[in-house]
């Protein structure tokens, strides 16, 4: 299934196996905050590593876990009340800090109902945890404790999220949005940074065709000959604004995928990305139309359909305005301007073309 390269689908190309590594104390957060965060990241297509319960019960930290940290681009450290009581977590944290310094791993701390200053200075429950570690270890092992303390202080000094007096769902939304935005920026930045005219065209689209002030649900067409930068323009718009919507989907190569996989396959992609995690099953185009038309009407959605060349594709994926919730934006890309006249498109932008700087 071809689509806009998501962070997860492009990880191997960038030399990273995972986008995010989550470090957490299983007994504290596994079935609650960590699970919801993991689901939110996966919903956005962000490849995320979290250890399973078997690893938690192991004694020595395995080389596989070190490898997962080293091969990640972000590390989210969930600093909960019992995090420092786990020797496993502290060894893991020391490796995270080492990779932060050596490989550029981005570390994002989450203070899970603990005072950040207590974590930073190892006070209260964190002081008690380290006292037990020091009592348990021989003098030869106390250097490890010193390293763990330094790593904890370093991470606690980083900018992160404090869950005290915050809704967890809002914090998770912010974390997912931050990572998604940075991953998209890194991937698409290489595409757009040397393209002359991309910024002015994006601003024109956002201000005159897609802005919130225009209200309601808007269908906007982008047309032009092949090679005019229509898809690149839509990718850059998607990168900049997708996090402002409840759900988003970029379906690339609609014409080719319809020929190769069929419309039901594209409907499944849209449903899985917008309603994920979803167990909805469809077996034909009409079932897909019913699901999309009924289940998305309350969601504020950003949808991009790239390289559309037939009315049946639009009927199957974005048939009517009332399929989508208020504020939704549907961007349709096609070489055929007449296609837009046969459907209820609110505005059509003619691509002016882009070229590479030398």
Tab-separated table of C-alpha atoms in Angstrom:
chain	number	residue	atom	x	y	z
A	1	UNK	CA	0.000	0.000	0.000
A	2	UNK	CA	1.593	3.243	-1.086
A	3	UNK	CA	1.046	6.354	1.000
A	4	UNK	CA	2.892	9.426	2.139
A	5	UNK	CA	6.070	8.125	3.763
A	6	UNK	CA	5.225	8.031	7.434
A	7	UNK	CA	7.886	8.104	10.135
A	8	UNK	CA	7.526	4.355	10.626
A	9	UNK	CA	7.591	3.429	6.958
A	10	UNK	CA	10.740	5.414	6.346
A	11	UNK	CA	12.681	4.412	9.474
A	12	UNK	CA	14.849	1.847	7.772
A	13	UNK	CA	15.768	4.285	5.053
A	14	UNK	CA	17.047	6.659	7.692
A	15	UNK	CA	19.028	3.921	9.406
A	16	UNK	CA	16.782	3.759	12.492
A	17	UNK	CA	14.766	0.702	13.407
A	18	UNK	CA	12.496	2.550	15.838
A	19	UNK	CA	11.226	6.103	15.999
A	20	UNK	CA	10.585	6.006	19.748
A	21	UNK	CA	11.862	3.998	22.718
A	22	UNK	CA	9.717	4.162	25.875
A	23	UNK	CA	11.468	3.711	29.219
A	24	UNK	CA	9.064	3.059	32.095
A	25	UNK	CA	8.492	1.183	35.331
A	26	UNK	CA	6.010	-1.511	34.387
A	27	UNK	CA	4.340	-1.847	37.778
A	28	UNK	CA	3.567	1.882	37.819
A	29	UNK	CA	2.359	2.708	34.328
A	30	UNK	CA	2.273	-0.295	31.962
A	31	UNK	CA	-1.507	-0.765	31.797
A	32	UNK	CA	-2.432	2.914	32.030
A	33	UNK	CA	-0.403	5.911	30.873
A	34	UNK	CA	2.267	3.953	28.992
A	35	UNK	CA	-0.304	1.821	27.201
A	36	UNK	CA	-2.339	4.871	26.128
A	37	UNK	CA	0.810	6.675	24.994
A	38	UNK	CA	1.951	3.647	23.004
A	39	UNK	CA	-1.458	3.406	21.315
A	40	UNK	CA	-1.373	7.119	20.452
A	41	UNK	CA	2.057	6.840	18.874
A	42	UNK	CA	1.153	3.730	16.898
A	43	UNK	CA	-2.038	5.394	15.657
A	44	UNK	CA	0.101	8.091	14.084
A	45	UNK	CA	2.264	5.473	12.388
A	46	UNK	CA	5.199	6.112	14.728
A	47	UNK	CA	7.310	2.984	15.212
A	48	UNK	CA	7.569	2.533	18.979
A	49	UNK	CA	9.549	0.082	21.126
A	50	UNK	CA	8.444	-0.898	24.620
A	51	UNK	CA	9.752	-3.935	26.456
A	52	UNK	CA	7.358	-6.748	27.341
A	53	UNK	CA	6.686	-8.172	30.754
A	54	UNK	CA	9.187	-10.983	30.279
A	55	UNK	CA	11.989	-8.465	29.861
A	56	UNK	CA	10.870	-6.667	33.019
A	57	UNK	CA	11.368	-9.832	35.041
A	58	UNK	CA	14.834	-10.545	33.628
A	59	UNK	CA	17.901	-10.019	35.765
A	60	UNK	CA	20.644	-8.557	33.525
A	61	UNK	CA	19.662	-6.019	30.906
A	62	UNK	CA	20.043	-7.646	27.517
A	63	UNK	CA	22.044	-6.396	24.548
A	64	UNK	CA	18.782	-6.388	22.564
A	65	UNK	CA	17.440	-3.577	24.707
A	66	UNK	CA	20.642	-1.555	24.351
A	67	UNK	CA	20.376	-2.064	20.608
A	68	UNK	CA	16.764	-0.840	20.595
A	69	UNK	CA	17.781	2.341	22.425
A	70	UNK	CA	20.694	2.940	20.085
A	71	UNK	CA	18.489	2.452	17.011
A	72	UNK	CA	15.773	4.872	18.143
A	73	UNK	CA	15.411	8.558	17.314
A	74	UNK	CA	13.479	9.562	20.448
A	75	UNK	CA	13.401	8.194	23.987
A	76	UNK	CA	10.432	8.956	26.236
A	77	UNK	CA	11.346	8.438	29.890
A	78	UNK	CA	8.309	8.073	32.165
A	79	UNK	CA	9.599	9.038	35.592
A	80	UNK	CA	7.095	7.489	37.996
A	81	UNK	CA	7.222	7.050	41.772
A	82	UNK	CA	9.009	3.685	41.659
A	83	UNK	CA	11.128	4.294	38.553
A	84	UNK	CA	14.354	4.763	40.530
A	85	UNK	CA	13.722	1.661	42.656
A	86	UNK	CA	14.260	-0.467	39.545
A	87	UNK	CA	17.912	-1.246	38.838
A	88	UNK	CA	16.746	-2.250	35.365
A	89	UNK	CA	15.237	1.195	34.682
A	90	UNK	CA	18.356	2.999	35.893
A	91	UNK	CA	20.700	0.927	33.717
A	92	UNK	CA	18.376	1.659	30.815
A	93	UNK	CA	18.377	5.362	31.662
A	94	UNK	CA	22.177	5.513	31.742
A	95	UNK	CA	22.289	4.008	28.248
A	96	UNK	CA	19.709	6.538	27.046
A	97	UNK	CA	21.818	9.436	28.311
A	98	UNK	CA	24.913	7.914	26.725
A	99	UNK	CA	23.130	7.737	23.351
A	100	UNK	CA	21.815	11.264	23.819
A	101	UNK	CA	25.408	12.490	23.980
A	102	UNK	CA	26.916	10.225	21.337
A	103	UNK	CA	24.221	9.677	18.707
A	104	UNK	CA	21.866	12.628	19.118
A	105	UNK	CA	19.009	10.630	20.642
A	106	UNK	CA	16.264	13.099	21.633
A	107	UNK	CA	15.165	12.472	25.224
A	108	UNK	CA	11.731	13.568	26.440
A	109	UNK	CA	10.959	13.156	30.168
A	110	UNK	CA	7.449	12.720	31.547
A	111	UNK	CA	7.049	13.364	35.291
A	112	UNK	CA	4.387	10.832	36.225
A	113	UNK	CA	2.824	12.432	39.322
A	114	UNK	CA	6.199	13.144	40.878
A	115	UNK	CA	7.758	16.514	41.613
A	116	UNK	CA	10.404	17.264	38.961
A	117	UNK	CA	12.657	18.858	41.565
A	118	UNK	CA	12.507	15.694	43.695
A	119	UNK	CA	13.623	13.679	40.680
A	120	UNK	CA	16.322	16.170	39.728
A	121	UNK	CA	17.782	16.328	43.223
A	122	UNK	CA	16.919	12.771	44.294
A	123	UNK	CA	14.723	13.765	47.200
A	124	UNK	CA	11.804	12.052	48.949
A	125	UNK	CA	10.937	8.692	47.328
A	126	UNK	CA	13.845	8.981	44.889
A	127	UNK	CA	16.277	9.485	47.776
A	128	UNK	CA	14.890	6.387	49.476
A	129	UNK	CA	15.342	4.348	46.308
A	130	UNK	CA	18.998	5.303	45.943
A	131	UNK	CA	19.674	4.678	49.626
A	132	UNK	CA	18.504	1.086	49.140
A	133	UNK	CA	20.688	0.694	46.057
A	134	UNK	CA	23.742	1.927	47.969
A	135	UNK	CA	23.043	-0.407	50.884
A	136	UNK	CA	22.619	-3.364	48.555
A	137	UNK	CA	25.787	-2.854	46.510
A	138	UNK	CA	29.386	-3.475	47.387
A	139	UNK	CA	31.795	-0.541	47.222
A	140	UNK	CA	32.949	-1.681	43.795
A	141	UNK	CA	29.402	-1.289	42.435
A	142	UNK	CA	28.697	2.121	43.919
A	143	UNK	CA	30.182	3.794	40.851
A	144	UNK	CA	27.114	2.510	39.014
A	145	UNK	CA	24.876	4.317	41.487
A	146	UNK	CA	26.783	7.535	40.896
A	147	UNK	CA	26.285	7.157	37.131
A	148	UNK	CA	22.563	6.510	37.602
A	149	UNK	CA	22.171	9.610	39.771
A	150	UNK	CA	23.963	11.767	37.219
A	151	UNK	CA	21.827	10.374	34.389
A	152	UNK	CA	18.638	11.005	36.342
A	153	UNK	CA	19.634	14.591	37.087
A	154	UNK	CA	20.509	15.191	33.446
A	155	UNK	CA	17.188	13.855	32.157
A	156	UNK	CA	15.164	15.676	34.821
A	157	UNK	CA	16.753	18.954	33.688
A	158	UNK	CA	15.400	18.500	30.172
A	159	UNK	CA	12.171	20.081	28.988
A	160	UNK	CA	9.303	17.627	29.355
A	161	UNK	CA	5.780	17.110	30.694
A	162	UNK	CA	4.520	17.198	34.274
A	163	UNK	CA	1.313	15.164	34.724
A	164	UNK	CA	0.341	16.854	37.967
A	165	UNK	CA	-2.874	18.881	37.436
A	166	UNK	CA	-2.987	17.840	33.735
A	167	UNK	CA	-5.337	15.612	31.797
A	168	UNK	CA	-3.337	12.576	30.670
A	169	UNK	CA	-5.082	12.522	27.292
A	170	UNK	CA	-3.991	16.096	26.628
A	171	UNK	CA	-0.385	15.355	27.580
A	172	UNK	CA	-0.350	12.292	25.321
A	173	UNK	CA	-1.746	14.377	22.477
A	174	UNK	CA	1.048	16.922	22.975
A	175	UNK	CA	3.768	14.257	23.063
A	176	UNK	CA	2.481	12.495	19.949
A	177	UNK	CA	2.109	15.824	18.157
A	178	UNK	CA	5.655	16.895	19.059
A	179	UNK	CA	7.225	13.669	17.824
A	180	UNK	CA	5.041	13.415	14.730
A	181	UNK	CA	5.837	16.986	13.756
A	182	UNK	CA	9.590	16.525	14.197
A	183	UNK	CA	9.689	13.248	12.310
A	184	UNK	CA	7.694	14.689	9.422
A	185	UNK	CA	9.871	17.793	9.430
A	186	UNK	CA	13.051	15.721	9.223
A	187	UNK	CA	11.733	13.530	6.440
A	188	UNK	CA	10.022	16.165	4.316
A	189	UNK	CA	12.521	18.901	5.090
A	190	UNK	CA	14.988	17.260	2.743
A	191	UNK	CA	12.346	17.456	0.026
A	192	UNK	CA	11.287	21.036	0.524
A	193	UNK	CA	14.322	22.969	1.728
A	194	UNK	CA	15.798	23.449	-1.746
A	195	UNK	CA	12.510	23.976	-3.592
A	196	UNK	CA	12.079	27.556	-4.758
A	197	UNK	CA	8.591	28.921	-4.142
A	198	UNK	CA	7.343	26.225	-1.744
A	199	UNK	CA	6.796	28.549	1.222
A	200	UNK	CA	4.826	31.179	-0.685
A	201	UNK	CA	2.594	28.557	-2.281
A	202	UNK	CA	1.918	26.842	1.016
A	203	UNK	CA	1.006	30.164	2.634
A	204	UNK	CA	-1.293	31.008	-0.262
A	205	UNK	CA	-3.097	27.694	0.146
A	206	UNK	CA	-3.409	28.032	3.921
A	207	UNK	CA	-4.626	31.624	3.834
A	208	UNK	CA	-6.947	31.565	0.821
A	209	UNK	CA	-8.121	27.979	0.451
A	210	UNK	CA	-7.831	26.073	3.722
A	211	UNK	CA	-7.985	28.567	6.582
A	212	UNK	CA	-10.322	27.969	9.529
A	213	UNK	CA	-12.032	31.295	8.941
A	214	UNK	CA	-13.704	29.869	5.841
A	215	UNK	CA	-15.654	27.541	8.133
A	216	UNK	CA	-17.479	24.284	7.520
A	217	UNK	CA	-16.079	21.354	5.577
A	218	UNK	CA	-14.024	22.342	2.541
A	219	UNK	CA	-13.035	20.300	-0.495
A	220	UNK	CA	-10.061	21.881	-2.279
A	221	UNK	CA	-8.624	20.657	-5.558
A	222	UNK	CA	-5.009	21.035	-6.686
A	223	UNK	CA	-4.599	20.604	-10.421
A	224	UNK	CA	-1.844	20.941	-12.990
A	225	UNK	CA	0.288	18.964	-15.367
A	226	UNK	CA	2.666	16.240	-14.208
A	227	UNK	CA	5.889	17.479	-12.661
A	228	UNK	CA	4.381	20.749	-11.411
A	229	UNK	CA	4.927	19.905	-7.741
A	230	UNK	CA	1.297	19.220	-6.808
A	231	UNK	CA	2.104	16.288	-4.528
A	232	UNK	CA	5.086	18.035	-2.946
A	233	UNK	CA	2.923	21.061	-2.170
A	234	UNK	CA	0.282	18.849	-0.554
A	235	UNK	CA	2.937	16.974	1.456
A	236	UNK	CA	4.275	20.218	2.869
A	237	UNK	CA	0.777	21.427	3.759
A	238	UNK	CA	0.049	18.075	5.392
A	239	UNK	CA	3.284	18.261	7.390
A	240	UNK	CA	2.470	21.718	8.704
A	241	UNK	CA	-1.174	21.310	9.690
A	242	UNK	CA	-1.999	17.614	10.228
A	243	UNK	CA	-1.468	17.846	13.987
A	244	UNK	CA	-4.274	20.429	14.171
A	245	UNK	CA	-6.874	17.802	13.274
A	246	UNK	CA	-8.416	14.934	15.241
A	247	UNK	CA	-7.327	12.533	12.530
A	248	UNK	CA	-5.451	12.710	9.250
A	249	UNK	CA	-4.654	10.536	6.257
A	250	UNK	CA	-2.528	11.043	3.150
A	251	UNK	CA	-3.399	8.493	0.480
A	252	UNK	CA	-0.793	8.625	-2.261
A	253	UNK	CA	-0.940	7.306	-5.820
A	254	UNK	CA	-4.711	6.781	-5.816
A	255	UNK	CA	-4.804	6.084	-9.558
A	256	UNK	CA	-2.054	3.449	-9.410
A	257	UNK	CA	-3.287	1.852	-6.203
A	258	UNK	CA	-6.830	1.605	-7.549
A	259	UNK	CA	-5.489	-0.341	-10.520
A	260	UNK	CA	-3.216	-2.561	-8.423
A	261	UNK	CA	-5.137	-3.078	-5.189
A	262	UNK	CA	-8.690	-1.840	-5.778
A	263	UNK	CA	-10.792	0.792	-4.060
A	264	UNK	CA	-11.613	-1.393	-1.047
A	265	UNK	CA	-7.918	-1.462	-0.163
A	266	UNK	CA	-7.791	2.346	-0.179
A	267	UNK	CA	-10.956	2.543	1.902
A	268	UNK	CA	-9.381	0.201	4.457
A	269	UNK	CA	-6.298	2.409	4.602
A	270	UNK	CA	-8.394	5.512	5.246
A	271	UNK	CA	-10.496	3.782	7.908
A	272	UNK	CA	-7.463	2.316	9.704
A	273	UNK	CA	-5.610	5.644	9.782
A	274	UNK	CA	-8.558	7.809	10.833
A	275	UNK	CA	-10.341	5.397	13.167
A	276	UNK	CA	-7.294	3.475	14.450
A	277	UNK	CA	-7.175	1.287	16.361
A	278	UNK	CA	-10.130	-0.121	14.431
A	279	UNK	CA	-11.499	-3.631	14.024
A	280	UNK	CA	-13.950	-2.593	11.337
A	281	UNK	CA	-14.064	-5.022	8.447
A	282	UNK	CA	-15.314	-4.166	4.971
A	283	UNK	CA	-15.603	-6.510	2.005
A	284	UNK	CA	-16.859	-4.225	-0.760
A	285	UNK	CA	-16.922	-0.575	-1.825
A	286	UNK	CA	-20.495	-0.006	-0.646
A	287	UNK	CA	-19.683	-1.190	2.876
A	288	UNK	CA	-16.656	1.110	2.851
A	289	UNK	CA	-18.812	4.075	1.811
A	290	UNK	CA	-21.235	3.348	4.663
A	291	UNK	CA	-18.431	3.181	7.232
A	292	UNK	CA	-16.627	6.329	6.037
A	293	UNK	CA	-19.852	8.302	5.624
A	294	UNK	CA	-21.206	7.371	9.064
A	295	UNK	CA	-18.123	7.064	11.285
A	296	UNK	CA	-16.214	10.192	10.238
A	297	UNK	CA	-19.033	12.725	10.364
A	298	UNK	CA	-18.159	13.754	13.930
A	299	UNK	CA	-14.401	13.945	13.385
A	300	UNK	CA	-12.398	16.960	12.241
A	301	UNK	CA	-10.338	15.305	9.523
A	302	UNK	CA	-7.524	16.277	7.170
A	303	UNK	CA	-7.589	14.002	4.136
A	304	UNK	CA	-5.351	14.184	1.066
A	305	UNK	CA	-6.111	12.081	-2.008
A	306	UNK	CA	-3.139	12.206	-4.363
A	307	UNK	CA	-3.313	11.575	-8.124
A	308	UNK	CA	-7.052	11.040	-8.444
A	309	UNK	CA	-8.211	10.351	-11.994
A	310	UNK	CA	-11.797	9.108	-11.685
A	311	UNK	CA	-15.107	10.005	-10.111
A	312	UNK	CA	-15.526	6.527	-8.602
A	313	UNK	CA	-12.413	7.093	-6.494
A	314	UNK	CA	-13.923	10.247	-5.023
A	315	UNK	CA	-17.300	8.547	-4.491
A	316	UNK	CA	-15.596	5.742	-2.573
A	317	UNK	CA	-13.260	7.842	-0.425
A	318	UNK	CA	-14.728	11.339	-0.064
A	319	UNK	CA	-18.184	11.347	-1.582
A	320	UNK	CA	-19.885	14.224	0.220
A	321	UNK	CA	-19.161	17.100	2.589
A	322	UNK	CA	-21.412	15.635	5.295
A	323	UNK	CA	-19.202	12.544	5.542
A	324	UNK	CA	-16.777	14.628	7.633
A	325	UNK	CA	-17.010	16.700	10.801
A	326	UNK	CA	-17.044	20.522	10.936
A	327	UNK	CA	-13.671	22.061	10.150
A	328	UNK	CA	-12.498	19.118	8.034
A	329	UNK	CA	-10.306	19.790	5.005
A	330	UNK	CA	-10.230	17.439	2.016
A	331	UNK	CA	-7.458	18.040	-0.540
A	332	UNK	CA	-7.836	16.378	-3.932
A	333	UNK	CA	-4.906	16.251	-6.368
A	334	UNK	CA	-5.488	15.588	-10.063
A	335	UNK	CA	-4.211	16.469	-13.513
A	336	UNK	CA	-7.827	16.587	-14.726
A	337	UNK	CA	-9.483	19.884	-13.842
A	338	UNK	CA	-12.786	18.677	-15.271
A	339	UNK	CA	-12.882	16.031	-12.546
A	340	UNK	CA	-13.398	18.770	-9.980
A	341	UNK	CA	-16.351	20.211	-11.871
A	342	UNK	CA	-18.115	16.854	-11.600
A	343	UNK	CA	-17.888	16.839	-7.810
A	344	UNK	CA	-18.720	19.382	-5.158
A	345	UNK	CA	-15.302	21.041	-4.812
A	346	UNK	CA	-15.274	24.428	-3.069
A	347	UNK	CA	-12.134	25.792	-4.711
A	348	UNK	CA	-9.435	24.746	-7.166
A	349	UNK	CA	-5.781	25.772	-6.935
A	350	UNK	CA	-3.717	25.583	-10.122
A	351	UNK	CA	-0.163	24.537	-9.327
A	352	UNK	CA	2.362	27.134	-10.437
A	353	UNK	CA	5.257	24.700	-10.411
A	354	UNK	CA	8.365	24.371	-8.253
A	355	UNK	CA	12.015	23.983	-9.137
A	356	UNK	CA	15.195	23.043	-7.339
A	357	UNK	CA	17.693	25.672	-6.380
A	358	UNK	CA	21.264	25.135	-7.541
